[in-house]
Coordinates of C-alpha atoms in Angstrom, one line a residue:
X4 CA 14.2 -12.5 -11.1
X5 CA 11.7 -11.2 -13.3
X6 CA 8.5 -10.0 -11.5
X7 CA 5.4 -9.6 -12.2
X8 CA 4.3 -5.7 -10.5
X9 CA 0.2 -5.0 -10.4
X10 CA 0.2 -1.0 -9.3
X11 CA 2.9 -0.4 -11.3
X12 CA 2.1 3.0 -12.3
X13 CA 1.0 4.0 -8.7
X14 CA 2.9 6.4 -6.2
X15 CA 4.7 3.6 -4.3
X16 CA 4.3 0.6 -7.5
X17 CA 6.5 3.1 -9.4
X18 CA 9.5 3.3 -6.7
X19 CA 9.2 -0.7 -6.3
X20 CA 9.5 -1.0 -10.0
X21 CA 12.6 1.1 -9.9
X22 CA 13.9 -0.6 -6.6
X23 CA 13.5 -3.8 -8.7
X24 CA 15.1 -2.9 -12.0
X25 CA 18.1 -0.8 -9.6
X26 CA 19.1 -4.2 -8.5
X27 CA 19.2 -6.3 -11.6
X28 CA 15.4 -7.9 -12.1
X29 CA 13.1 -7.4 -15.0
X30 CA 9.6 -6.2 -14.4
X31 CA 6.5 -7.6 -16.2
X32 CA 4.3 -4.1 -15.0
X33 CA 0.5 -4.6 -15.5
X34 CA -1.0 -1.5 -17.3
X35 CA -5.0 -1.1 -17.5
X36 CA -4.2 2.3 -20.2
X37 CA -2.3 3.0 -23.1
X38 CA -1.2 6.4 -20.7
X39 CA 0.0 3.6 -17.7
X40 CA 1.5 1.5 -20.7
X41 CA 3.6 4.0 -22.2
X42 CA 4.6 5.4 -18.6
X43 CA 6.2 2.0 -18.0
X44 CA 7.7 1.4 -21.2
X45 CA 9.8 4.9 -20.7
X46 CA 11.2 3.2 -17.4
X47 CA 12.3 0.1 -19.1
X48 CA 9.8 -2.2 -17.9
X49 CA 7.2 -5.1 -20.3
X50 CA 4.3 -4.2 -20.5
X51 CA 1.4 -6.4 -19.3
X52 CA -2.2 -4.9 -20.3
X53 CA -4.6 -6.3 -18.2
X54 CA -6.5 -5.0 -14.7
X55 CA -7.7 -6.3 -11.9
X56 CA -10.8 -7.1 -12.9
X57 CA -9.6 -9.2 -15.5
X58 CA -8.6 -12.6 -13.7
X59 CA -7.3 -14.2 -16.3
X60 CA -5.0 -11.6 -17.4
X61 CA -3.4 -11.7 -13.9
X62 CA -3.4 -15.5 -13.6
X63 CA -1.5 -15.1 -17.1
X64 CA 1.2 -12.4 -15.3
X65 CA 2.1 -14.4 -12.7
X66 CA 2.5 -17.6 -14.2
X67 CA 5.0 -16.3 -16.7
X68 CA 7.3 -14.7 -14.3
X69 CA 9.3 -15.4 -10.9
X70 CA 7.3 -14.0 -8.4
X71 CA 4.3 -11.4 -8.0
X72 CA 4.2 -8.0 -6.1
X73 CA 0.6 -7.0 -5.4
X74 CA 0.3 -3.1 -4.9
X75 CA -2.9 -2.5 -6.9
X76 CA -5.9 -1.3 -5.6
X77 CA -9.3 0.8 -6.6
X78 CA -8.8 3.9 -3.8
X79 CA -12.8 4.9 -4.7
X80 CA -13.9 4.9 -1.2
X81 CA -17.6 5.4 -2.5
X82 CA -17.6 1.8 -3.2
X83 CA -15.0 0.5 -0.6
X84 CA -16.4 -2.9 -0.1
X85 CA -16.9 -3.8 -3.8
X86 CA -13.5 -3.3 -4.0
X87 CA -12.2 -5.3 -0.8
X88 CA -14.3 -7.7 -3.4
X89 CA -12.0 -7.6 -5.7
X90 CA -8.7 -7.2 -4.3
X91 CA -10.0 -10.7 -2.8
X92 CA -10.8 -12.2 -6.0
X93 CA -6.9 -10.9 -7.0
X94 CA -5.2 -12.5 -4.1
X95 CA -6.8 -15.8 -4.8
X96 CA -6.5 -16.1 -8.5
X97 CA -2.3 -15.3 -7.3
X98 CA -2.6 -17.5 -5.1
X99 CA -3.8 -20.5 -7.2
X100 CA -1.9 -19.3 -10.4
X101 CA 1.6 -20.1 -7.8
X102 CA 0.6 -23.1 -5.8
X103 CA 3.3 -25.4 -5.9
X104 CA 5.4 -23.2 -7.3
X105 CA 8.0 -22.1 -4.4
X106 CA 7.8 -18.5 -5.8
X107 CA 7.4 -15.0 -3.9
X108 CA 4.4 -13.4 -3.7
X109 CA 4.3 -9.7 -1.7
X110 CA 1.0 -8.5 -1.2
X111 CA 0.1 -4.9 0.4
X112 CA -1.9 -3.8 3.3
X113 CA -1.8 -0.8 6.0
X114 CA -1.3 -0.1 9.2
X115 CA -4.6 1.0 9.6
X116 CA -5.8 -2.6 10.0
X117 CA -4.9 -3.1 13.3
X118 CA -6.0 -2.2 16.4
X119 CA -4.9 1.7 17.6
X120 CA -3.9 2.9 21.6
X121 CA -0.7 0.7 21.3
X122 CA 2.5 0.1 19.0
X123 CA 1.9 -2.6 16.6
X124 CA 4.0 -5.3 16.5
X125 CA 4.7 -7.2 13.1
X126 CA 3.5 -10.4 14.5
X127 CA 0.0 -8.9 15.3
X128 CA -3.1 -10.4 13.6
X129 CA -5.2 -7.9 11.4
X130 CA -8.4 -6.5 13.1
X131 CA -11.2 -6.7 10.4
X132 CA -13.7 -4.9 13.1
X133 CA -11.2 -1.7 12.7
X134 CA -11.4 -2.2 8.8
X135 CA -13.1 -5.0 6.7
X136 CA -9.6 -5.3 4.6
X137 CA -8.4 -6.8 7.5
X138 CA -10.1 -10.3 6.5
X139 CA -8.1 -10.1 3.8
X140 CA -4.0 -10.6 5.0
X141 CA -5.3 -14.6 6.3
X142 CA -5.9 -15.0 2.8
X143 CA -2.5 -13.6 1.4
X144 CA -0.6 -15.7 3.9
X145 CA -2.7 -18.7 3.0
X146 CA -0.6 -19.3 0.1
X147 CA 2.4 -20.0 2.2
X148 CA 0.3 -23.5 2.4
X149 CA -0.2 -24.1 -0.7
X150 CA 3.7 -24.4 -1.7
X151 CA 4.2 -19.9 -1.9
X152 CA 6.8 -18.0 -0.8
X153 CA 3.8 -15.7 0.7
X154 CA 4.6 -12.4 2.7
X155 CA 3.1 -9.3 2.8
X156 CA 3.9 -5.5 3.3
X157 CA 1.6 -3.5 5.7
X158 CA 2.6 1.1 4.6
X159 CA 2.3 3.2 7.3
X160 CA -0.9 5.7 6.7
X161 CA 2.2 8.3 5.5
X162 CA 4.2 7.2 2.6
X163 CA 6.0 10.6 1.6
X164 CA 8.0 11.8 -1.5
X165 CA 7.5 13.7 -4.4
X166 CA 4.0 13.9 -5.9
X167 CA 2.1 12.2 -2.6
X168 CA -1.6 12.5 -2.9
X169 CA -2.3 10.8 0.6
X170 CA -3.4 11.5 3.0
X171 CA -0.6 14.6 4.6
X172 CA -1.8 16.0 1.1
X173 CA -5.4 16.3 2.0
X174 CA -5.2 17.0 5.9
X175 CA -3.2 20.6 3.9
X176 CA -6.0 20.8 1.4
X177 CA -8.8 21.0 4.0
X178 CA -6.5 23.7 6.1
X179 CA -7.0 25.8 3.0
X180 CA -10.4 25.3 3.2
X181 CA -11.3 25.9 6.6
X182 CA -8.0 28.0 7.0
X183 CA -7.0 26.5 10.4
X184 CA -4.7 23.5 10.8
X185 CA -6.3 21.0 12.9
X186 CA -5.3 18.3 15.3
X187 CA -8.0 16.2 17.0
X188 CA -8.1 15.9 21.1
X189 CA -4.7 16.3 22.5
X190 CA -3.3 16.1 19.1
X191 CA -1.0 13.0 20.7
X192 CA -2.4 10.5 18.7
X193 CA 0.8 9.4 16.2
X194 CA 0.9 8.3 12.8
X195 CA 3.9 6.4 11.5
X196 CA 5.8 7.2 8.2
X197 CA 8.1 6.1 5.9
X198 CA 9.3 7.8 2.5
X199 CA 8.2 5.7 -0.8
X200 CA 11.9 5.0 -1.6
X201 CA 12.5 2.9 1.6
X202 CA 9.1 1.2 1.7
X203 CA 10.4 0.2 -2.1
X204 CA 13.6 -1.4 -0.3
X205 CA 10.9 -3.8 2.1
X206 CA 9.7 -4.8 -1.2
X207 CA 12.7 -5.8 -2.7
X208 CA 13.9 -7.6 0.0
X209 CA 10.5 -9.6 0.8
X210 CA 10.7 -10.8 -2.8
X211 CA 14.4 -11.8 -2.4
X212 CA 14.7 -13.6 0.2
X213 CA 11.5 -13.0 3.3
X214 CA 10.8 -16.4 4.2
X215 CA 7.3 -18.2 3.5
X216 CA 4.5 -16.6 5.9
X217 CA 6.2 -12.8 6.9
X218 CA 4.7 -10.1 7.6
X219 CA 6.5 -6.7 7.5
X220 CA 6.3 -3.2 8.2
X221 CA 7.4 -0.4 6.3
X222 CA 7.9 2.0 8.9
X223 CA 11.1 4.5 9.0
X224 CA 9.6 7.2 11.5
X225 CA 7.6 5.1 14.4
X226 CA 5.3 7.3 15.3
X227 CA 4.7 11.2 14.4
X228 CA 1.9 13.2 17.3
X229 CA -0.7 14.5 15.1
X230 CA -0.3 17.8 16.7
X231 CA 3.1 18.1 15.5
X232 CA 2.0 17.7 11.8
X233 CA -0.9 20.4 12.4
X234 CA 1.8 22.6 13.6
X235 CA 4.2 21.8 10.7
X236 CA 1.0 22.4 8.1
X237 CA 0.1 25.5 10.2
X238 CA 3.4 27.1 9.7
X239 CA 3.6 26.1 6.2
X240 CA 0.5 27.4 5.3
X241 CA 0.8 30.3 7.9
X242 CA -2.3 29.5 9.6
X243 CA -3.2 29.0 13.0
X244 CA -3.5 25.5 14.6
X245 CA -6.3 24.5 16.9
X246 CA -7.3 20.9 18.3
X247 CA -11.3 19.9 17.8
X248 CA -13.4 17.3 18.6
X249 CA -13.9 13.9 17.2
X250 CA -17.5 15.2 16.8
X251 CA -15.9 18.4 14.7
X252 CA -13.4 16.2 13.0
X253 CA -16.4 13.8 11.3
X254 CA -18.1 17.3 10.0

């Protein structure tokens, strides 16, 4: 197949786009830069220029190809809500630009969506009172109406590998800072992980073959206790390790 990749540049968008090409499809890779568009033409993949701002540029992308992997979005948190805006505007120019058409479309949320104090279940309905985002996965599987192989991928809030910048990246940064490595409460609070590679794989697959209406997780490690990465930070860093309060933690 030959897909059509928005955040193909990104940490996780540049391990699906080798995933893809690994196993035999051709990428169509939106680029916003001449920097992003050169990055992709060095891994073997057609350059789209375009954003996501640009609507028609995307309606363009995904008529052209054989299916659409969604992995773009803006990460400036200073205007979070402008840009659940836009990602919404994305999914539903995708989703018109396919109707009919029979062809895979993969969006991306987190895990983060749902509601925490229990293990989530695939089948579990987004909570958009945890995180406004969460209004968003109705949408992406409302294509699966409309004639789309629709699914989406929800990442665990850890996706590790070489050159993460998330959010394991800053919980060492402000260690540095405040040079203690912190857990809040008990510290048993767990996070789920999965390295960038493997997520990649859920990707691939959901575009092969995930059937019309899936929703998957990208999870290798269920569930990591906070306190245990504080400790593994604290002993990398060789700092002490100490649990604070929510009210400390927000500070």
């Amino acid at each position: 197949m030959r897909i059509f990749v928005t955040g193909a540049t990104g940490f996780i968008g540049s391990a699906v786009v080798r995933e893809l090409l690994t196993h035999g499809h051709q990428v169509l890779g939106l680029a916003r830069s001449d920097q992003g568009a050169q990055t992709l033409k060095a891994a073997g993949v057609e350059v789209h220029h375009g954003s996501l701002e640009d609507l028609d540029s995307l309606r363009w992308g995904a008529t052209v190809t054989d299916g659409v992997a969604h992995l773009a979005f803006i990460h400036d948190f200073s205007k979070y809500q402008e840009n659940i805006d836009t990602d919404q505007r994305v999914i539903a120019v995708l989703n018109d630009a396919l109707a009919g058409s029979g062809k895979p479309l993969v969006t991306t949320f987190g895990m983060g969506l749902l509601t925490p104090g229990r293990t989530p279940t695939e089948g579990e309905v987004a909570n958009p009172a945890m995180n406004p985002r969460g209004a968003l996965e109705p949408l992406a599987l409302a294509a699966a109406e409309r004639g789309v192989r629709a699914s989406f991928v929800r990442l665990p809030p850890t996706v590790h590998g070489a050159g993460d910048g998330g959010f394991v990246p800053m919980l060492i940064d402000t260690a540095r800072q405040k040079g203690f490595a912190a857990y809040v409460g008990d510290g048993a609070n767990r996070w789920p992980a999965v390295h960038r590679f493997d997520a990649a794989q859920v990707y691939r697959l959901a575009l092969e073959s995930a059937a019309a209406g899936t929703r998957l997780h990208a999870v290798a490690e269920e569930g990591i206790p906070m306190r245990d990465i504080a400790r593994t930070i604290g002993k990398g860093l060789g700092l002490p390790v100490r649990g604070i309060t929510p009210e400390q933690a927000a500070e």
